[in-house]
Amino acid sequence: MARYFLKGNEAVVVGALVAGCESFYGYPITPASEIAHAASEYFPTLGRTFLQAESELASINMVYGAASTGQRTMTASSSPGISLMCEGISYMAGCELPCLVVDIMRAGPGLGNIGAEQSDYNQLTKGGGHGDYLTIVLAPNSVQEMIDFAILGFDLADKYRNPVVIAADGVIGQMMESVSFPEDYTPLYQDKPWALTGDKNSERRLHTSIYIENDELEAHNMRLQEKFSRMKAAEQRAEEYMTEDAELLLVGYGSVSRQLKAVVNNVRQRGVKAGLFRPVTISPFPAVRLEKCIRGKKRIVVAEMSSGQLHYDVKALVGNDIPISLIGKLGGNLIEEESILREVL
Amino acid sequence: MKKIFKKSDGFYDTFFRKPGDDKQSTTYCSGCGHGIVHKLVAEALVDLDMLDKTTFISPVGCSVFAYYYFKCGNIEAAHGRAPAVATGIKRALPESYVVSYQGDGDLAAIGTAEIIHAANRGENITVIFVNNAVYGMTGGQMAPTTLIDQKTTTTPRGRSRENEGMPIKVAELIATLPAPVYVERTSLHDISHIMKTRLAIRKALRFQKEGKGFTLIEVLSQCPTNWKVKPDQAGEWIKKHMLPYYDLGVFRDTSREAEQRTGGPMNRKASDHLKPGKLMEKIGIKSESESLHSSFSEKMTIDHELKIRIAGFGGQGVLYLGQILCQLALKNEYRATWFPAYGPAMRGGTANCSVVLSNREIASPIFSMSDILVAMNQPSFDKFSPFVSPDGYLFCNSSIISVEPDYEAELRDRRIKLVSIEATSLAEEAGFSFSSNIVILGKILKTLPYFHKEDVFSLIKRKFRNKEKLIQFNVKAFTLGFEA
């Protein structure tokens, strides 16, 4: 199988192209800009649309327009830009329009800096925009997963008619690794009887999130909630590494999970029975898997590049039965293996 | 008897989406201008044979429910965002027509950026801009187009120039841009002006149909409810208050010069479904596994995670040196990760990257202690030399780095092998001062023969394809480093 050496930010674009994404609307921001660079190069080469919008608000609303036609479409940004896009994501969830949003998370709040953080966790998994909605949030920890999740993300978006987010931290966006592509791929869920097609078929089709009658809106929301329940039941994903006999369970996602894996390898050599639980979907949170995984564990350590946002969800599930501690690194600083070792040994 | 005044065929026969029992009348107040503008647009879409191919964008504001009425594809946009939504639709369906219908709060306040940029890109859409100098739906607050001294629920003392600024003249503003094809302001205050509005709307839609580009019609329209006048007095109100400030007429018409947009970048057709391999070929991304020289007999093998840090000035090829090491590893069926220190540090100043090569899955691309440090300048040497593991290697560009004898002794104590190479001067000797990274690569592979030099040459050839001179310089640089 052909191997390619790609940067995370480039890989997610190529993955999207493989998935049949027809248009990219975006606005540059570090550390996500290479996504726009690659998209501006490759989309037009393939006869697809790339447009640099005037803002993140415009980007997500162009995506909203493109998605309403049934086209696979995407945007990408980093944390401050995602904050602006939350308006549009809420509208798209309300209208049930599919799209892929890539967030290369940087340090906040406010302008913060361009270092890697994971502090968009709450924004992405708990809403961000207004109203009761949920998006599927995939958290890659390798360049390969930037490709795999771009493809999976579009399939899930179309399956549920809902925005899907790829939440990668700056490390995953910036790093290079060797990757491969599926030999062949055909987009799933391409029957879209709801799409605006610019012809007579669309005469009675409408995309709106306004339901002026309370009862109608409630009914609409109940339908959405039912869909979100299905998403929660079917789309929880997690990776476990050496958890079977582990007494010490490390929990982390994204690039942090790579460091945690190195720590597991390291301390296993010293006779410490450690294992790694990595949420692959941070929304829906893989509660079912984690609940099973924590059985018999003596200690849990959560590591994240944020101030306990993941820890909160883990703690909510674990309760007080197992001691649980947090390594939360902020400010764009990476968590070094040594600091995890200090905590766990 | 022939009906001469009837509901347009551009409207749904019954307004099935409208809640309540009355599915025939609109949601608008009596005397409101929206009903008139709706009818003019609907009739034009039918008469120009555009209706079936039209997507109508309803805005936020009183016309939020325009989709109750227009018999075509409908979509509702967030406040101010309609021109962006229109852009997404039109780019996806370039053969179709898009009408973006917006009020003054929507278009001229919260959506200023979107309208200006859609206009400036010359999107082939038609914007109907209804200006009634007030926020209707929200309860009669000030709009960007509210007139000086006009009382609204947020300007109870009247709009003042000092506090709120002057009313925005949208048509004039949009007409200053080079791209729009047709911009006109009309009014609904009497029959003859309604007829002029009718013509303007038809013209704008026709230009879209002809592929000419962006059109905007600003319509001065009645809001008797919020103006607190009787419906039959609202036309008078426009005449008295709006016309003195808002000139009517055509502000821009380049329809004659406007080129047909067909075939331009906006008219891209959906691309064929390509298999990934074919797709990669088309966008020019090459695979890493084309040639192997792994028969090299004296080759060292990597049987652990080899952690390499490369640091120097931006512009010394620090990042590329890391990448080429990864590519060499991949050619030889190892795993490799590359991670740069990114951001402002890369825009002048220092640069560094972390490389991990391994014969198995690489856990983390990040490390603090390295097995190999390549220091290309003094600050990098000073910063990173304390973080080299025992038995590690420190490659140092001795052209610009000086190592104190005391420190050399300390490195020996730490069992670190210091390998000095005059990288900067050898690069100059090779004829290309930017190739000090490749000089060092030569030295690394001489010291640690993990990879065959033929692999290096093929990667150099690929990197600088069609630039014969650069290939020669870099091959020479490598050889000088290898033999130094």
Short mmCIF file of N, CA, C and O in Angstrom, two decimals, chain A residues 81-187:
data_model
loop_
_atom_site.label_atom_id
_atom_site.label_comp_id
_atom_site.label_asym_id
_atom_site.label_seq_id
_atom_site.Cartn_x
_atom_site.Cartn_y
_atom_site.Cartn_z
N GLY A 81 -11.57 31.20 16.13
CA GLY A 81 -12.42 31.14 14.94
C GLY A 81 -13.60 30.21 15.15
O GLY A 81 -14.71 30.47 14.65
N ILE A 82 -13.38 29.14 15.88
CA ILE A 82 -14.47 28.19 16.16
C ILE A 82 -15.52 28.87 17.04
O ILE A 82 -16.72 28.65 16.87
N SER A 83 -15.06 29.72 17.97
CA SER A 83 -16.02 30.46 18.79
C SER A 83 -16.99 31.22 17.89
O SER A 83 -18.20 31.21 18.11
N LEU A 84 -16.45 31.88 16.87
CA LEU A 84 -17.31 32.64 15.95
C LEU A 84 -18.22 31.71 15.15
O LEU A 84 -19.35 32.06 14.83
N MET A 85 -17.72 30.54 14.82
CA MET A 85 -18.51 29.62 13.99
C MET A 85 -19.63 28.95 14.77
O MET A 85 -20.51 28.34 14.17
N CYS A 86 -19.58 29.04 16.09
CA CYS A 86 -20.58 28.34 16.89
C CYS A 86 -21.99 28.79 16.53
O CYS A 86 -22.94 28.00 16.58
N GLU A 87 -22.15 30.05 16.15
CA GLU A 87 -23.47 30.51 15.71
C GLU A 87 -23.97 29.64 14.56
O GLU A 87 -25.07 29.07 14.61
N GLY A 88 -23.14 29.53 13.54
CA GLY A 88 -23.53 28.78 12.35
C GLY A 88 -23.71 27.29 12.64
O GLY A 88 -24.58 26.64 12.06
N ILE A 89 -22.87 26.75 13.53
CA ILE A 89 -22.99 25.32 13.86
C ILE A 89 -24.34 25.06 14.52
O ILE A 89 -25.02 24.09 14.22
N SER A 90 -24.76 25.98 15.40
CA SER A 90 -26.08 25.85 16.03
C SER A 90 -27.19 25.89 14.97
O SER A 90 -28.11 25.07 15.00
N TYR A 91 -27.08 26.81 14.03
CA TYR A 91 -28.09 26.88 12.96
C TYR A 91 -28.12 25.60 12.13
O TYR A 91 -29.18 25.11 11.76
N MET A 92 -26.91 25.09 11.83
CA MET A 92 -26.86 23.88 11.00
C MET A 92 -27.43 22.68 11.75
O MET A 92 -28.12 21.85 11.16
N ALA A 93 -27.15 22.60 13.05
CA ALA A 93 -27.74 21.52 13.85
C ALA A 93 -29.25 21.68 13.87
O ALA A 93 -29.99 20.70 13.75
N GLY A 94 -29.71 22.92 14.00
CA GLY A 94 -31.15 23.19 14.02
C GLY A 94 -31.82 22.85 12.70
O GLY A 94 -32.94 22.35 12.66
N CYS A 95 -31.11 23.12 11.59
CA CYS A 95 -31.66 22.83 10.25
C CYS A 95 -31.36 21.40 9.82
O CYS A 95 -31.77 21.00 8.74
N GLU A 96 -30.58 20.70 10.61
CA GLU A 96 -30.14 19.34 10.27
C GLU A 96 -29.37 19.31 8.95
O GLU A 96 -29.71 18.59 8.02
N LEU A 97 -28.34 20.13 8.90
CA LEU A 97 -27.47 20.15 7.71
C LEU A 97 -26.12 19.56 8.08
O LEU A 97 -25.52 19.93 9.08
N PRO A 98 -25.62 18.65 7.25
CA PRO A 98 -24.34 18.02 7.54
C PRO A 98 -23.15 18.86 7.06
O PRO A 98 -23.24 19.54 6.03
N CYS A 99 -22.06 18.80 7.79
CA CYS A 99 -20.81 19.42 7.33
C CYS A 99 -19.69 18.92 8.22
O CYS A 99 -19.93 18.31 9.25
N LEU A 100 -18.48 19.20 7.78
CA LEU A 100 -17.31 18.87 8.59
C LEU A 100 -16.62 20.16 9.01
O LEU A 100 -16.33 21.02 8.17
N VAL A 101 -16.38 20.29 10.31
CA VAL A 101 -15.65 21.44 10.84
C VAL A 101 -14.38 20.91 11.50
O VAL A 101 -14.45 20.00 12.32
N VAL A 102 -13.24 21.46 11.10
CA VAL A 102 -11.98 21.03 11.71
C VAL A 102 -11.49 22.13 12.64
O VAL A 102 -11.38 23.29 12.24
N ASP A 103 -11.21 21.76 13.87
CA ASP A 103 -10.70 22.70 14.86
C ASP A 103 -9.30 22.25 15.27
O ASP A 103 -9.13 21.19 15.85
N ILE A 104 -8.30 23.07 14.92
CA ILE A 104 -6.94 22.80 15.39
C ILE A 104 -6.76 23.66 16.64
O ILE A 104 -6.43 24.85 16.55
N MET A 105 -7.00 23.05 17.78
CA MET A 105 -7.13 23.82 19.02
C MET A 105 -5.84 24.50 19.45
O MET A 105 -4.78 23.89 19.46
N ARG A 106 -5.97 25.77 19.80
CA ARG A 106 -4.84 26.50 20.33
C ARG A 106 -5.18 27.01 21.73
O ARG A 106 -6.28 26.79 22.22
N ALA A 107 -4.22 27.70 22.32
CA ALA A 107 -4.39 28.09 23.72
C ALA A 107 -5.27 29.33 23.85
O ALA A 107 -5.17 30.27 23.07
N GLY A 108 -6.15 29.30 24.82
CA GLY A 108 -7.05 30.42 25.11
C GLY A 108 -6.95 30.77 26.57
O GLY A 108 -6.02 30.34 27.23
N PRO A 109 -7.87 31.55 27.14
CA PRO A 109 -9.00 32.18 26.45
C PRO A 109 -8.58 33.42 25.65
O PRO A 109 -7.43 33.82 25.71
N GLY A 110 -9.53 34.00 24.97
CA GLY A 110 -9.25 35.18 24.15
C GLY A 110 -8.27 34.82 23.06
O GLY A 110 -8.34 33.74 22.48
N LEU A 111 -7.35 35.73 22.78
CA LEU A 111 -6.36 35.43 21.75
C LEU A 111 -5.41 34.33 22.19
O LEU A 111 -4.88 33.61 21.40
N GLY A 112 -5.21 34.25 23.54
CA GLY A 112 -4.33 33.20 24.07
C GLY A 112 -3.01 33.22 23.36
O GLY A 112 -2.37 34.26 23.24
N ASN A 113 -2.62 32.08 22.85
CA ASN A 113 -1.47 32.06 21.94
C ASN A 113 -1.66 30.91 20.97
O ASN A 113 -2.68 30.23 21.00
N ILE A 114 -0.64 30.69 20.12
CA ILE A 114 -0.83 29.70 19.07
C ILE A 114 -0.35 28.32 19.47
O ILE A 114 -0.37 27.39 18.68
N GLY A 115 0.09 28.19 20.72
CA GLY A 115 0.51 26.87 21.20
C GLY A 115 -0.67 25.92 21.29
O GLY A 115 -1.83 26.34 21.26
N ALA A 116 -0.35 24.63 21.41
CA ALA A 116 -1.42 23.63 21.45
C ALA A 116 -2.11 23.62 22.80
O ALA A 116 -1.47 23.73 23.84
N GLU A 117 -3.42 23.53 22.77
CA GLU A 117 -4.21 23.29 23.98
C GLU A 117 -5.38 22.41 23.58
O GLU A 117 -5.60 22.14 22.40
N GLN A 118 -6.11 21.97 24.58
CA GLN A 118 -7.33 21.19 24.32
C GLN A 118 -8.51 21.84 25.02
O GLN A 118 -9.47 21.18 25.38
N SER A 119 -8.40 23.14 25.20
CA SER A 119 -9.38 23.82 26.04
C SER A 119 -10.67 24.18 25.31
O SER A 119 -11.53 24.87 25.86
N ASP A 120 -10.82 23.71 24.06
CA ASP A 120 -12.12 23.86 23.39
C ASP A 120 -13.05 22.71 23.74
O ASP A 120 -14.16 22.62 23.22
N TYR A 121 -12.57 21.82 24.61
CA TYR A 121 -13.33 20.60 24.94
C TYR A 121 -14.77 20.92 25.31
O TYR A 121 -15.71 20.39 24.73
N ASN A 122 -14.95 21.81 26.28
CA ASN A 122 -16.32 22.11 26.71
C ASN A 122 -17.13 22.76 25.60
O ASN A 122 -18.28 22.43 25.37
N GLN A 123 -16.49 23.71 24.91
CA GLN A 123 -17.19 24.41 23.83
C GLN A 123 -17.69 23.43 22.78
O GLN A 123 -18.82 23.52 22.31
N LEU A 124 -16.85 22.45 22.43
CA LEU A 124 -17.20 21.54 21.35
C LEU A 124 -18.15 20.44 21.81
O LEU A 124 -19.01 20.01 21.04
N THR A 125 -17.97 19.96 23.04
CA THR A 125 -18.75 18.80 23.45
C THR A 125 -20.04 19.17 24.18
O THR A 125 -20.95 18.37 24.28
N LYS A 126 -20.10 20.39 24.69
CA LYS A 126 -21.27 20.78 25.47
C LYS A 126 -22.12 21.81 24.74
O LYS A 126 -22.97 22.44 25.34
N GLY A 127 -21.83 22.05 23.48
CA GLY A 127 -22.67 23.00 22.77
C GLY A 127 -21.82 24.05 22.08
O GLY A 127 -21.40 23.89 20.96
N GLY A 128 -21.50 25.11 22.78
CA GLY A 128 -20.75 26.19 22.14
C GLY A 128 -21.70 27.23 21.61
O GLY A 128 -21.70 28.37 22.03
N GLY A 129 -22.51 26.83 20.68
CA GLY A 129 -23.59 27.70 20.22
C GLY A 129 -24.80 27.55 21.13
O GLY A 129 -24.79 26.75 22.07
N HIS A 130 -25.84 28.29 20.82
CA HIS A 130 -27.03 28.28 21.67
C HIS A 130 -27.95 27.11 21.34
O HIS A 130 -27.90 26.57 20.23
N GLY A 131 -28.77 26.78 22.29
CA GLY A 131 -29.80 25.77 22.05
C GLY A 131 -29.33 24.36 22.39
O GLY A 131 -28.14 24.11 22.57
N ASP A 132 -30.27 23.45 22.44
CA ASP A 132 -29.98 22.06 22.75
C ASP A 132 -29.55 21.33 21.49
O ASP A 132 -30.38 20.86 20.73
N TYR A 133 -28.27 21.29 21.28
CA TYR A 133 -27.81 20.49 20.15
C TYR A 133 -26.55 19.75 20.53
O TYR A 133 -25.90 20.05 21.55
N LEU A 134 -26.20 18.78 19.73
CA LEU A 134 -25.01 17.97 19.99
C LEU A 134 -24.31 17.74 18.66
O LEU A 134 -24.97 17.50 17.64
N THR A 135 -23.02 17.83 18.67
CA THR A 135 -22.27 17.43 17.48
C THR A 135 -21.40 16.23 17.83
O THR A 135 -21.03 16.07 18.99
N ILE A 136 -21.11 15.42 16.84
CA ILE A 136 -20.12 14.36 17.04
C ILE A 136 -18.75 15.01 16.94
O ILE A 136 -18.48 15.76 15.99
N VAL A 137 -17.90 14.78 17.93
CA VAL A 137 -16.57 15.37 17.92
C VAL A 137 -15.53 14.26 17.95
O VAL A 137 -15.42 13.52 18.93
N LEU A 138 -14.79 14.15 16.86
CA LEU A 138 -13.75 13.14 16.72
C LEU A 138 -12.40 13.75 17.08
O LEU A 138 -12.07 14.84 16.61
N ALA A 139 -11.65 13.05 17.91
CA ALA A 139 -10.36 13.59 18.38
C ALA A 139 -9.21 12.71 17.90
O ALA A 139 -8.86 11.73 18.55
N PRO A 140 -8.61 13.06 16.77
CA PRO A 140 -7.51 12.24 16.24
C PRO A 140 -6.25 12.38 17.09
O PRO A 140 -6.01 13.42 17.70
N ASN A 141 -5.44 11.31 17.11
CA ASN A 141 -4.13 11.43 17.79
C ASN A 141 -2.98 11.11 16.85
O ASN A 141 -1.87 10.86 17.28
N SER A 142 -3.27 11.08 15.56
CA SER A 142 -2.20 10.82 14.59
C SER A 142 -2.59 11.47 13.27
O SER A 142 -3.74 11.86 13.07
N VAL A 143 -1.60 11.57 12.39
CA VAL A 143 -1.88 12.14 11.07
C VAL A 143 -2.80 11.19 10.29
O VAL A 143 -3.70 11.62 9.57
N GLN A 144 -2.58 9.87 10.50
CA GLN A 144 -3.45 8.90 9.84
C GLN A 144 -4.92 9.14 10.22
O GLN A 144 -5.81 9.07 9.37
N GLU A 145 -5.15 9.42 11.47
CA GLU A 145 -6.54 9.64 11.89
C GLU A 145 -7.11 10.95 11.37
O GLU A 145 -8.33 11.10 11.29
N MET A 146 -6.25 11.90 11.01
CA MET A 146 -6.77 13.12 10.36
C MET A 146 -7.44 12.73 9.04
O MET A 146 -8.46 13.30 8.65
N ILE A 147 -6.87 11.76 8.36
CA ILE A 147 -7.47 11.26 7.11
C ILE A 147 -8.70 10.42 7.42
O ILE A 147 -9.80 10.67 6.89
N ASP A 148 -8.50 9.44 8.29
CA ASP A 148 -9.59 8.50 8.59
C ASP A 148 -10.82 9.24 9.12
O ASP A 148 -11.96 8.90 8.78
N PHE A 149 -10.60 10.23 9.96
CA PHE A 149 -11.72 10.92 10.59
C PHE A 149 -12.38 11.93 9.64
O PHE A 149 -13.55 12.27 9.81
N ALA A 150 -11.60 12.42 8.68
CA ALA A 150 -12.23 13.29 7.67
C ALA A 150 -13.26 12.45 6.90
O ALA A 150 -14.39 12.88 6.65
N ILE A 151 -12.87 11.24 6.55
CA ILE A 151 -13.76 10.36 5.80
C ILE A 151 -14.93 9.92 6.68
O ILE A 151 -16.10 10.08 6.31
N LEU A 152 -14.60 9.42 7.86
CA LEU A 152 -15.64 8.99 8.80
C LEU A 152 -16.56 10.17 9.15
O LEU A 152 -17.78 10.02 9.24
N GLY A 153 -15.94 11.33 9.33
CA GLY A 153 -16.70 12.52 9.72
C GLY A 153 -17.78 12.86 8.70
O GLY A 153 -18.93 13.16 9.07
N PHE A 154 -17.44 12.79 7.41
CA PHE A 154 -18.45 13.09 6.38
C PHE A 154 -19.55 12.03 6.36
O PHE A 154 -20.72 12.35 6.18
N ASP A 155 -19.15 10.77 6.55
CA ASP A 155 -20.17 9.72 6.58
C ASP A 155 -21.12 9.92 7.76
O ASP A 155 -22.34 9.79 7.61
N LEU A 156 -20.55 10.23 8.92
CA LEU A 156 -21.40 10.43 10.10
C LEU A 156 -22.27 11.68 9.94
O LEU A 156 -23.44 11.70 10.35
N ALA A 157 -21.70 12.72 9.35
CA ALA A 157 -22.46 13.96 9.14
C ALA A 157 -23.68 13.68 8.27
O ALA A 157 -24.79 14.12 8.56
N ASP A 158 -23.46 12.93 7.20
CA ASP A 158 -24.57 12.61 6.30
C ASP A 158 -25.53 11.61 6.93
O ASP A 158 -26.74 11.68 6.71
N LYS A 159 -24.98 10.68 7.71
CA LYS A 159 -25.83 9.69 8.35
C LYS A 159 -26.85 10.36 9.27
O LYS A 159 -28.02 10.03 9.27
N TYR A 160 -26.37 11.33 10.05
CA TYR A 160 -27.25 11.96 11.04
C TYR A 160 -27.77 13.33 10.60
O TYR A 160 -28.50 13.97 11.35
N ARG A 161 -27.34 13.78 9.41
CA ARG A 161 -27.67 15.15 9.00
C ARG A 161 -27.34 16.13 10.12
O ARG A 161 -28.19 16.84 10.64
N ASN A 162 -26.06 16.18 10.46
CA ASN A 162 -25.63 16.98 11.60
C ASN A 162 -24.17 17.38 11.39
O ASN A 162 -23.41 16.62 10.79
N PRO A 163 -23.76 18.54 11.88
CA PRO A 163 -22.34 18.88 11.77
C PRO A 163 -21.49 17.90 12.58
O PRO A 163 -21.90 17.45 13.64
N VAL A 164 -20.32 17.59 12.04
CA VAL A 164 -19.34 16.77 12.76
C VAL A 164 -18.07 17.59 12.88
O VAL A 164 -17.68 18.30 11.95
N VAL A 165 -17.44 17.52 14.04
CA VAL A 165 -16.22 18.29 14.29
C VAL A 165 -15.04 17.35 14.45
O VAL A 165 -15.16 16.32 15.11
N ILE A 166 -13.94 17.71 13.83
CA ILE A 166 -12.67 17.06 14.15
C ILE A 166 -11.92 18.00 15.08
O ILE A 166 -11.62 19.13 14.71
N ALA A 167 -11.68 17.54 16.30
CA ALA A 167 -10.97 18.37 17.28
C ALA A 167 -9.56 17.84 17.42
O ALA A 167 -9.32 16.84 18.08
N ALA A 168 -8.64 18.52 16.75
CA ALA A 168 -7.23 18.14 16.86
C ALA A 168 -6.51 19.27 17.57
O ALA A 168 -6.87 20.43 17.40
N ASP A 169 -5.52 18.93 18.37
CA ASP A 169 -4.74 20.01 18.96
C ASP A 169 -3.62 20.40 18.00
O ASP A 169 -3.39 19.73 16.99
N GLY A 170 -2.94 21.49 18.32
CA GLY A 170 -1.90 22.02 17.45
C GLY A 170 -0.83 21.00 17.08
O GLY A 170 -0.28 21.02 15.98
N VAL A 171 -0.55 20.08 18.00
CA VAL A 171 0.51 19.08 17.73
C VAL A 171 0.09 18.20 16.54
O VAL A 171 0.87 17.99 15.61
N ILE A 172 -1.13 17.72 16.57
CA ILE A 172 -1.59 16.82 15.51
C ILE A 172 -1.69 17.57 14.17
O ILE A 172 -1.42 17.01 13.12
N GLY A 173 -2.07 18.84 14.24
CA GLY A 173 -2.14 19.64 13.02
C GLY A 173 -0.77 19.88 12.40
O GLY A 173 -0.61 19.87 11.18
N GLN A 174 0.23 20.07 13.26
CA GLN A 174 1.55 20.49 12.78
C GLN A 174 2.50 19.33 12.49
O GLN A 174 3.48 19.50 11.78
N MET A 175 2.24 18.17 13.08
CA MET A 175 3.22 17.09 12.93
C MET A 175 3.09 16.38 11.59
O MET A 175 2.05 16.45 10.93
N MET A 176 4.18 15.73 11.18
CA MET A 176 4.17 14.92 9.96
C MET A 176 4.38 13.46 10.34
O MET A 176 5.10 13.15 11.29
N GLU A 177 3.74 12.60 9.57
CA GLU A 177 3.80 11.17 9.83
C GLU A 177 3.49 10.46 8.52
O GLU A 177 2.89 11.06 7.63
N SER A 178 3.81 9.19 8.47
CA SER A 178 3.46 8.49 7.24
C SER A 178 2.04 7.95 7.35
O SER A 178 1.59 7.55 8.42
N VAL A 179 1.35 8.01 6.24
CA VAL A 179 -0.08 7.66 6.21
C VAL A 179 -0.40 6.86 4.96
O VAL A 179 0.38 6.84 4.00
N SER A 180 -1.54 6.21 4.99
CA SER A 180 -2.02 5.57 3.77
C SER A 180 -3.49 5.90 3.59
O SER A 180 -4.14 6.42 4.50
N PHE A 181 -4.00 5.60 2.42
CA PHE A 181 -5.40 5.88 2.11
C PHE A 181 -6.13 4.58 1.78
O PHE A 181 -5.50 3.63 1.35
N PRO A 182 -7.42 4.57 1.98
CA PRO A 182 -8.15 3.37 1.57
C PRO A 182 -7.98 3.18 0.06
O PRO A 182 -7.87 4.16 -0.68
N GLU A 183 -7.95 1.93 -0.37
CA GLU A 183 -7.78 1.65 -1.80
C GLU A 183 -8.91 2.28 -2.61
O GLU A 183 -8.72 2.80 -3.70
N ASP A 184 -10.09 2.18 -2.05
CA ASP A 184 -11.24 2.77 -2.73
C ASP A 184 -12.21 3.24 -1.66
O ASP A 184 -12.18 2.75 -0.53
N TYR A 185 -13.01 4.19 -2.01
CA TYR A 185 -13.98 4.67 -1.05
C TYR A 185 -15.18 5.23 -1.80
O TYR A 185 -15.02 5.97 -2.76
N THR A 186 -16.36 4.87 -1.36
CA THR A 186 -17.58 5.46 -1.93
C THR A 186 -18.36 6.11 -0.80
O THR A 186 -18.62 5.48 0.22
N PRO A 187 -18.69 7.38 -0.96
CA PRO A 187 -19.41 8.09 0.11
C PRO A 187 -20.72 7.38 0.47
O PRO A 187 -21.45 6.94 -0.42
#
